[in-house]
């Protein structure tokens, strides 16, 4: 009896312990990562946001600076029309609601590269709000197949960029260049809808494609034209959002994926060992592939937002196509929006029957897409084969010759000729690859692939009789392999083909030879 | 009868009008009470807020004298907080009905490096020169102590 | 007798045409006057060379080209918070003591384009923060009225555009430009016995005016006669693409006529403008002008602007917030005073700003940042903006509707010019609060206002009244002011 009581009491105490432990072990595996992005994109305009100084990358130190950009007393801001147009265009492309009236605010903080002691931005009433970006997530090697994802956009606002400071640790000083001060930026604030670095990278890639198509921004992250800050936190499933850290200083799309992945791992290991996450700002160190805490941002900050008194409200015309100097017609801008990446992908799949992966990869590389559309304009050319030629073979040739896709020396004319040769079976894939290599290497747009063919003396054996003769020869010379094949070892078939290829110096079309070989072996 | 009545009324009205005119017109004779309400509560600003303000203002005003002036300013402002402003929109600019002027996107300014640098006390190779990063003020004291204890 | 104070623009041009005086000789006379009255300390910088060159150019146009411009040979002073290229612009502060702008304020450029000759940059309260022109690193400006070299009982000139007012009042200039944020042009005009015009907000460009409160600042005009004020206004008013807060509509120049029809004018007397501490003489002057206008057949009525008394407190909040923001740029890196600190940016900024700014400026920055803190923003800043709308609506209501009036008549200051030592016994904020009572609401609502000298007090000091009107009603204001001026015949100061 007492044994039973003790047992029962023990159970009462031990069971909860076991249960909680089990629960927490399970719960640890239930940390859900939450990622929200903030993107700053430099607008592609001639002059700056509020001054007439030149908006350019590089340039004599402190020369593309107007008196207003240097915060000389008594100077006033005047808004650049093109910035509003591009801002509205981007907002419309991202299905945002453009606000009829928006206002500007001052965000105050002291920093050497912020001469006025405040940045003019749109915090209270931004240019646009409540949009969404739809994109496909597909990283070859990480994902088996692409999947759709979307992220909501909280707001899009116009704001000034700051100058640049070069830190000289040795002489303990900073050198300040204000060329970048006042350059127009749009800030896109996304909701924390994403789960990991790959999704974030895909979002950024899609965004870059969109702004490039709109000609709103060059999208060159390496030049700082597009900058991404990532907010990362972990929470238990079903719980509200937890403390987040902000990661800055990410300089590339792969960097986005890497930084977020690292940060999620870092936070998970802290939480799993019972620690807490600090609400802080961290910097991505791309060389060592870690995030480090930023000292400057440790202090409590209050930006004391105040309406910018020197700029009356900005009004846009949401209803009609009537466009005046001071009031932009939004419907007119809507008409100017070109085909967006998602629509192109759809078109590639529907019109050209490409696989989704191919469509994604082509759209991701605008130069390849351009080639593809030109070559496939002639409906007789097989789109899938053309896509493969571009995505596999051209890229390989460029990589091997260490040439960047942006500087691809091969012209579309050459590619058209080459693909015709391939599709008409005048050359095989191997020959094609070799020609591509030559074209890339020589970088001469006048070289014709057909001429190369002639020069190198590469020509295909197309005569069926000759091919049959070749096959028969190979079969006669390799009775052992034939015997193995007839006994059931189908893998030997490849070896036989391989010998044919070798003996013909690879001047054959594999498909044709395969067929002949098949027929012969059946006998 | 009626005519007499009207005439007398007319004279009376005119008389009153003349009378009121002669009593210095419409200029008021007594001061009007102010809408402000003097708060009896003493305004005190806590140390944390003072530190924060000093860091945000960078004017070295967190002295006893500065604090007193701040508290007076707050008390001065507190006098009108009680006034009802329900359903009243804030007035940020008297030109709120005007449309913001939009400038054509052309390079019209800049290219005046000399003018930009002209009034700077210190420049180096056409750059402005600033001391290193943003080291919070209290950290300076902490670092000094660190140096001393070494 | 001070002959210089009798010249008006029209008269001068006639004198030039008749060759009784030439522009260069007149410029010399003005420069001499400046020297003679140097104790008044109206000028921070006297631009002798520029004045002479400008005079020569005007002379050439008069006599050789025979085509003169609107303000050729007219001497003027400009408050030292307007940027003038290659001429130091100090804002009477250590911070900008050696600041030489590389561009011209639009107002200055327009005056120069019309041929006006710059005598010098005028003294002011540091960064225009004050109502006496006593807070300047160059010392206070003295009121020529009642000025006696032999004793120390001199009167303040009013502020913050005291230097500009004294320049005109003493005869050193025909006209001067000041700035008006809470009454800074009208206040010194009243205390120095001259005409002070505050145009509608947005009528005159602020490009180049170093700001105090961006949403209320306007360039102000100081002259000895109403007609001259109108001429200057016609020169400088109009849209400016460099200033997004100018009204885009083309400016219709105002014209002053001696036979202006007063029967069509309805004048409101707001009862709230009689406040505690207002001197009896000021009230009597107010009454005197009301009677005068009624005798001219204008219709007068009593009106109410219920929120007048809160204007000063609202102004204190908004002023300090904007100051905190506008002064954030003074860090010594790109221009201005720079302290010797090298340790960190924060330390450099703090030292530069505490050494470069006087107490008034620093305290306003400190308080302004308090009101702008996120936790206080709604409580103070937004509240103040809502009250600002109520004040503005008060004016809108009486200027519109069935029972509306065309203009308002009020005092300008609460008393005649105080003695310097009495004025200094009060703290800056209290001084402003007291003196700005009648002038501040016009800035709050952005409406135009003009101060006109009426008569002398028993201390032999000027007493003035103020007229206010709705947006862009300068023509009515100036014409009514002219009628008053014709009748009262206010004397010039004897220097």
PDB file of N, CA and C in Angstrom, chain A residues 147-206:
ATOM      1  N   UNK A 147       9.439  27.514 -55.398  1.00  0.00           N
ATOM      2  CA  UNK A 147       8.137  27.713 -54.779  1.00  0.00           C
ATOM      3  C   UNK A 147       7.845  29.199 -54.689  1.00  0.00           C
ATOM      4  N   UNK A 148       6.552  29.510 -54.651  1.00  0.00           N
ATOM      5  CA  UNK A 148       6.128  30.915 -54.630  1.00  0.00           C
ATOM      6  C   UNK A 148       6.151  31.444 -53.207  1.00  0.00           C
ATOM      7  N   UNK A 149       6.514  32.722 -53.103  1.00  0.00           N
ATOM      8  CA  UNK A 149       6.525  33.370 -51.786  1.00  0.00           C
ATOM      9  C   UNK A 149       6.144  34.825 -52.000  1.00  0.00           C
ATOM     10  N   UNK A 150       5.576  35.432 -50.970  1.00  0.00           N
ATOM     11  CA  UNK A 150       5.330  36.870 -51.101  1.00  0.00           C
ATOM     12  C   UNK A 150       5.629  37.558 -49.787  1.00  0.00           C
ATOM     13  N   UNK A 151       5.931  38.835 -49.862  1.00  0.00           N
ATOM     14  CA  UNK A 151       6.182  39.609 -48.649  1.00  0.00           C
ATOM     15  C   UNK A 151       5.439  40.926 -48.763  1.00  0.00           C
ATOM     16  N   UNK A 152       4.752  41.296 -47.708  1.00  0.00           N
ATOM     17  CA  UNK A 152       3.980  42.538 -47.739  1.00  0.00           C
ATOM     18  C   UNK A 152       4.904  43.731 -47.523  1.00  0.00           C
ATOM     19  N   UNK A 153       4.541  44.817 -48.188  1.00  0.00           N
ATOM     20  CA  UNK A 153       5.326  46.038 -48.048  1.00  0.00           C
ATOM     21  C   UNK A 153       4.554  47.023 -47.197  1.00  0.00           C
ATOM     22  N   UNK A 154       5.175  47.435 -46.118  1.00  0.00           N
ATOM     23  CA  UNK A 154       4.482  48.357 -45.200  1.00  0.00           C
ATOM     24  C   UNK A 154       4.416  49.752 -45.816  1.00  0.00           C
ATOM     25  N   UNK A 155       5.540  50.281 -46.235  1.00  0.00           N
ATOM     26  CA  UNK A 155       5.510  51.587 -46.878  1.00  0.00           C
ATOM     27  C   UNK A 155       6.731  51.805 -47.750  1.00  0.00           C
ATOM     28  N   UNK A 156       6.556  52.753 -48.687  1.00  0.00           N
ATOM     29  CA  UNK A 156       7.662  53.176 -49.540  1.00  0.00           C
ATOM     30  C   UNK A 156       7.788  54.678 -49.352  1.00  0.00           C
ATOM     31  N   UNK A 157       8.989  55.135 -49.034  1.00  0.00           N
ATOM     32  CA  UNK A 157       9.168  56.569 -48.783  1.00  0.00           C
ATOM     33  C   UNK A 157      10.410  57.099 -49.489  1.00  0.00           C
ATOM     34  N   UNK A 158      10.359  58.389 -49.801  1.00  0.00           N
ATOM     35  CA  UNK A 158      11.518  59.071 -50.382  1.00  0.00           C
ATOM     36  C   UNK A 158      12.359  59.616 -49.248  1.00  0.00           C
ATOM     37  N   UNK A 159      13.687  59.533 -49.375  1.00  0.00           N
ATOM     38  CA  UNK A 159      14.530  60.155 -48.357  1.00  0.00           C
ATOM     39  C   UNK A 159      15.919  60.447 -48.905  1.00  0.00           C
ATOM     40  N   UNK A 160      16.677  61.249 -48.125  1.00  0.00           N
ATOM     41  CA  UNK A 160      18.025  61.635 -48.560  1.00  0.00           C
ATOM     42  C   UNK A 160      19.054  60.593 -48.145  1.00  0.00           C
ATOM     43  N   UNK A 161      20.079  60.421 -48.962  1.00  0.00           N
ATOM     44  CA  UNK A 161      21.211  59.594 -48.564  1.00  0.00           C
ATOM     45  C   UNK A 161      22.175  60.495 -47.797  1.00  0.00           C
ATOM     46  N   UNK A 162      23.072  59.888 -47.028  1.00  0.00           N
ATOM     47  CA  UNK A 162      24.045  60.695 -46.280  1.00  0.00           C
ATOM     48  C   UNK A 162      25.353  60.720 -47.053  1.00  0.00           C
ATOM     49  N   UNK A 163      26.297  61.521 -46.578  1.00  0.00           N
ATOM     50  CA  UNK A 163      27.618  61.540 -47.211  1.00  0.00           C
ATOM     51  C   UNK A 163      28.384  60.286 -46.823  1.00  0.00           C
ATOM     52  N   UNK A 164      29.671  60.286 -47.143  1.00  0.00           N
ATOM     53  CA  UNK A 164      30.487  59.111 -46.811  1.00  0.00           C
ATOM     54  C   UNK A 164      31.638  59.531 -45.928  1.00  0.00           C
ATOM     55  N   UNK A 165      31.935  58.730 -44.893  1.00  0.00           N
ATOM     56  CA  UNK A 165      33.142  59.034 -44.122  1.00  0.00           C
ATOM     57  C   UNK A 165      34.139  57.905 -44.265  1.00  0.00           C
ATOM     58  N   UNK A 166      35.372  58.305 -44.485  1.00  0.00           N
ATOM     59  CA  UNK A 166      36.460  57.341 -44.552  1.00  0.00           C
ATOM     60  C   UNK A 166      37.178  57.391 -43.210  1.00  0.00           C
ATOM     61  N   UNK A 167      37.209  56.232 -42.553  1.00  0.00           N
ATOM     62  CA  UNK A 167      37.807  56.245 -41.218  1.00  0.00           C
ATOM     63  C   UNK A 167      39.297  56.003 -41.292  1.00  0.00           C
ATOM     64  N   UNK A 168      40.053  56.908 -40.674  1.00  0.00           N
ATOM     65  CA  UNK A 168      41.504  56.783 -40.677  1.00  0.00           C
ATOM     66  C   UNK A 168      41.900  56.454 -39.248  1.00  0.00           C
ATOM     67  N   UNK A 169      42.042  55.137 -38.950  1.00  0.00           N
ATOM     68  CA  UNK A 169      42.317  54.751 -37.557  1.00  0.00           C
ATOM     69  C   UNK A 169      43.665  55.232 -37.077  1.00  0.00           C
ATOM     70  N   UNK A 170      44.612  55.272 -38.010  1.00  0.00           N
ATOM     71  CA  UNK A 170      45.974  55.625 -37.627  1.00  0.00           C
ATOM     72  C   UNK A 170      46.043  57.045 -37.094  1.00  0.00           C
ATOM     73  N   UNK A 171      45.476  57.982 -37.879  1.00  0.00           N
ATOM     74  CA  UNK A 171      45.535  59.379 -37.463  1.00  0.00           C
ATOM     75  C   UNK A 171      44.348  59.771 -36.612  1.00  0.00           C
ATOM     76  N   UNK A 172      43.536  58.796 -36.227  1.00  0.00           N
ATOM     77  CA  UNK A 172      42.358  58.999 -35.372  1.00  0.00           C
ATOM     78  C   UNK A 172      41.468  60.114 -35.915  1.00  0.00           C
ATOM     79  N   UNK A 173      41.004  59.951 -37.139  1.00  0.00           N
ATOM     80  CA  UNK A 173      40.064  60.929 -37.671  1.00  0.00           C
ATOM     81  C   UNK A 173      39.228  60.293 -38.782  1.00  0.00           C
ATOM     82  N   UNK A 174      38.203  61.025 -39.183  1.00  0.00           N
ATOM     83  CA  UNK A 174      37.377  60.600 -40.317  1.00  0.00           C
ATOM     84  C   UNK A 174      37.434  61.685 -41.378  1.00  0.00           C
ATOM     85  N   UNK A 175      37.537  61.256 -42.625  1.00  0.00           N
ATOM     86  CA  UNK A 175      37.501  62.223 -43.725  1.00  0.00           C
ATOM     87  C   UNK A 175      36.121  62.130 -44.358  1.00  0.00           C
ATOM     88  N   UNK A 176      35.469  63.267 -44.529  1.00  0.00           N
ATOM     89  CA  UNK A 176      34.076  63.267 -44.978  1.00  0.00           C
ATOM     90  C   UNK A 176      33.948  63.798 -46.402  1.00  0.00           C
ATOM     91  N   UNK A 177      33.255  63.013 -47.236  1.00  0.00           N
ATOM     92  CA  UNK A 177      32.990  63.414 -48.618  1.00  0.00           C
ATOM     93  C   UNK A 177      31.474  63.505 -48.766  1.00  0.00           C
ATOM     94  N   UNK A 178      30.980  64.661 -49.157  1.00  0.00           N
ATOM     95  CA  UNK A 178      29.526  64.854 -49.217  1.00  0.00           C
ATOM     96  C   UNK A 178      28.931  64.607 -50.600  1.00  0.00           C
ATOM     97  N   UNK A 179      29.688  64.005 -51.507  1.00  0.00           N
ATOM     98  CA  UNK A 179      29.131  63.762 -52.847  1.00  0.00           C
ATOM     99  C   UNK A 179      27.843  62.971 -52.789  1.00  0.00           C
ATOM    100  N   UNK A 180      27.790  62.034 -51.838  1.00  0.00           N
ATOM    101  CA  UNK A 180      26.606  61.191 -51.770  1.00  0.00           C
ATOM    102  C   UNK A 180      25.493  61.824 -50.928  1.00  0.00           C
ATOM    103  N   UNK A 181      25.814  62.925 -50.239  1.00  0.00           N
ATOM    104  CA  UNK A 181      24.814  63.550 -49.366  1.00  0.00           C
ATOM    105  C   UNK A 181      23.689  64.144 -50.209  1.00  0.00           C
ATOM    106  N   UNK A 182      22.477  63.732 -49.933  1.00  0.00           N
ATOM    107  CA  UNK A 182      21.338  64.283 -50.669  1.00  0.00           C
ATOM    108  C   UNK A 182      20.925  63.467 -51.875  1.00  0.00           C
ATOM    109  N   UNK A 183      21.675  62.391 -52.165  1.00  0.00           N
ATOM    110  CA  UNK A 183      21.284  61.512 -53.279  1.00  0.00           C
ATOM    111  C   UNK A 183      19.913  60.913 -52.948  1.00  0.00           C
ATOM    112  N   UNK A 184      19.011  60.812 -53.945  1.00  0.00           N
ATOM    113  CA  UNK A 184      17.666  60.322 -53.623  1.00  0.00           C
ATOM    114  C   UNK A 184      17.641  58.821 -53.348  1.00  0.00           C
ATOM    115  N   UNK A 185      16.928  58.453 -52.301  1.00  0.00           N
ATOM    116  CA  UNK A 185      16.731  57.041 -51.964  1.00  0.00           C
ATOM    117  C   UNK A 185      15.240  56.768 -51.875  1.00  0.00           C
ATOM    118  N   UNK A 186      14.816  55.555 -52.258  1.00  0.00           N
ATOM    119  CA  UNK A 186      13.522  55.118 -51.752  1.00  0.00           C
ATOM    120  C   UNK A 186      13.805  54.038 -50.724  1.00  0.00           C
ATOM    121  N   UNK A 187      13.085  54.130 -49.623  1.00  0.00           N
ATOM    122  CA  UNK A 187      13.196  53.092 -48.623  1.00  0.00           C
ATOM    123  C   UNK A 187      11.955  52.221 -48.717  1.00  0.00           C
ATOM    124  N   UNK A 188      12.170  50.923 -48.825  1.00  0.00           N
ATOM    125  CA  UNK A 188      11.053  49.982 -48.865  1.00  0.00           C
ATOM    126  C   UNK A 188      11.087  49.200 -47.557  1.00  0.00           C
ATOM    127  N   UNK A 189      10.011  49.291 -46.800  1.00  0.00           N
ATOM    128  CA  UNK A 189       9.943  48.597 -45.515  1.00  0.00           C
ATOM    129  C   UNK A 189       9.037  47.384 -45.672  1.00  0.00           C
ATOM    130  N   UNK A 190       9.600  46.200 -45.501  1.00  0.00           N
ATOM    131  CA  UNK A 190       8.815  44.979 -45.664  1.00  0.00           C
ATOM    132  C   UNK A 190       8.363  44.455 -44.304  1.00  0.00           C
ATOM    133  N   UNK A 191       7.232  43.775 -44.307  1.00  0.00           N
ATOM    134  CA  UNK A 191       6.777  43.146 -43.058  1.00  0.00           C
ATOM    135  C   UNK A 191       7.626  41.906 -42.792  1.00  0.00           C
ATOM    136  N   UNK A 192       7.694  41.474 -41.543  1.00  0.00           N
ATOM    137  CA  UNK A 192       8.510  40.281 -41.250  1.00  0.00           C
ATOM    138  C   UNK A 192       7.801  38.993 -41.712  1.00  0.00           C
ATOM    139  N   UNK A 193       7.756  38.826 -43.045  1.00  0.00           N
ATOM    140  CA  UNK A 193       7.046  37.685 -43.619  1.00  0.00           C
ATOM    141  C   UNK A 193       7.930  36.526 -43.985  1.00  0.00           C
ATOM    142  N   UNK A 194       9.248  36.730 -43.953  1.00  0.00           N
ATOM    143  CA  UNK A 194      10.127  35.704 -44.494  1.00  0.00           C
ATOM    144  C   UNK A 194      10.632  34.782 -43.401  1.00  0.00           C
ATOM    145  N   UNK A 195      11.158  33.620 -43.853  1.00  0.00           N
ATOM    146  CA  UNK A 195      11.630  32.666 -42.862  1.00  0.00           C
ATOM    147  C   UNK A 195      13.123  32.434 -42.845  1.00  0.00           C
ATOM    148  N   UNK A 196      13.779  32.614 -43.970  1.00  0.00           N
ATOM    149  CA  UNK A 196      15.217  32.352 -43.950  1.00  0.00           C
ATOM    150  C   UNK A 196      15.967  33.201 -44.966  1.00  0.00           C
ATOM    151  N   UNK A 197      17.284  32.964 -45.016  1.00  0.00           N
ATOM    152  CA  UNK A 197      18.153  33.763 -45.871  1.00  0.00           C
ATOM    153  C   UNK A 197      17.888  33.572 -47.341  1.00  0.00           C
ATOM    154  N   UNK A 198      17.513  32.345 -47.743  1.00  0.00           N
ATOM    155  CA  UNK A 198      17.294  32.093 -49.173  1.00  0.00           C
ATOM    156  C   UNK A 198      16.072  32.864 -49.649  1.00  0.00           C
ATOM    157  N   UNK A 199      15.039  32.884 -48.822  1.00  0.00           N
ATOM    158  CA  UNK A 199      13.849  33.646 -49.213  1.00  0.00           C
ATOM    159  C   UNK A 199      14.194  35.122 -49.318  1.00  0.00           C
ATOM    160  N   UNK A 200      14.983  35.589 -48.356  1.00  0.00           N
ATOM    161  CA  UNK A 200      15.380  37.003 -48.394  1.00  0.00           C
ATOM    162  C   UNK A 200      16.193  37.295 -49.643  1.00  0.00           C
ATOM    163  N   UNK A 201      17.127  36.411 -49.970  1.00  0.00           N
ATOM    164  CA  UNK A 201      17.958  36.618 -51.162  1.00  0.00           C
ATOM    165  C   UNK A 201      17.092  36.648 -52.408  1.00  0.00           C
ATOM    166  N   UNK A 202      16.107  35.748 -52.456  1.00  0.00           N
ATOM    167  CA  UNK A 202      15.224  35.707 -53.628  1.00  0.00           C
ATOM    168  C   UNK A 202      14.414  36.987 -53.734  1.00  0.00           C
ATOM    169  N   UNK A 203      13.965  37.494 -52.595  1.00  0.00           N
ATOM    170  CA  UNK A 203      13.210  38.747 -52.596  1.00  0.00           C
ATOM    171  C   UNK A 203      14.065  39.886 -53.131  1.00  0.00           C
ATOM    172  N   UNK A 204      15.287  39.947 -52.636  1.00  0.00           N
ATOM    173  CA  UNK A 204      16.176  41.024 -53.063  1.00  0.00           C
ATOM    174  C   UNK A 204      16.460  40.926 -54.557  1.00  0.00           C
ATOM    175  N   UNK A 205      16.667  39.683 -55.024  1.00  0.00           N
ATOM    176  CA  UNK A 205      16.927  39.489 -56.453  1.00  0.00           C
ATOM    177  C   UNK A 205      15.743  39.982 -57.279  1.00  0.00           C
ATOM    178  N   UNK A 206      14.547  39.609 -56.855  1.00  0.00           N
ATOM    179  CA  UNK A 206      13.345  40.024 -57.587  1.00  0.00           C
ATOM    180  C   UNK A 206      13.210  41.541 -57.572  1.00  0.00           C
TER     181      UNK A 206
END
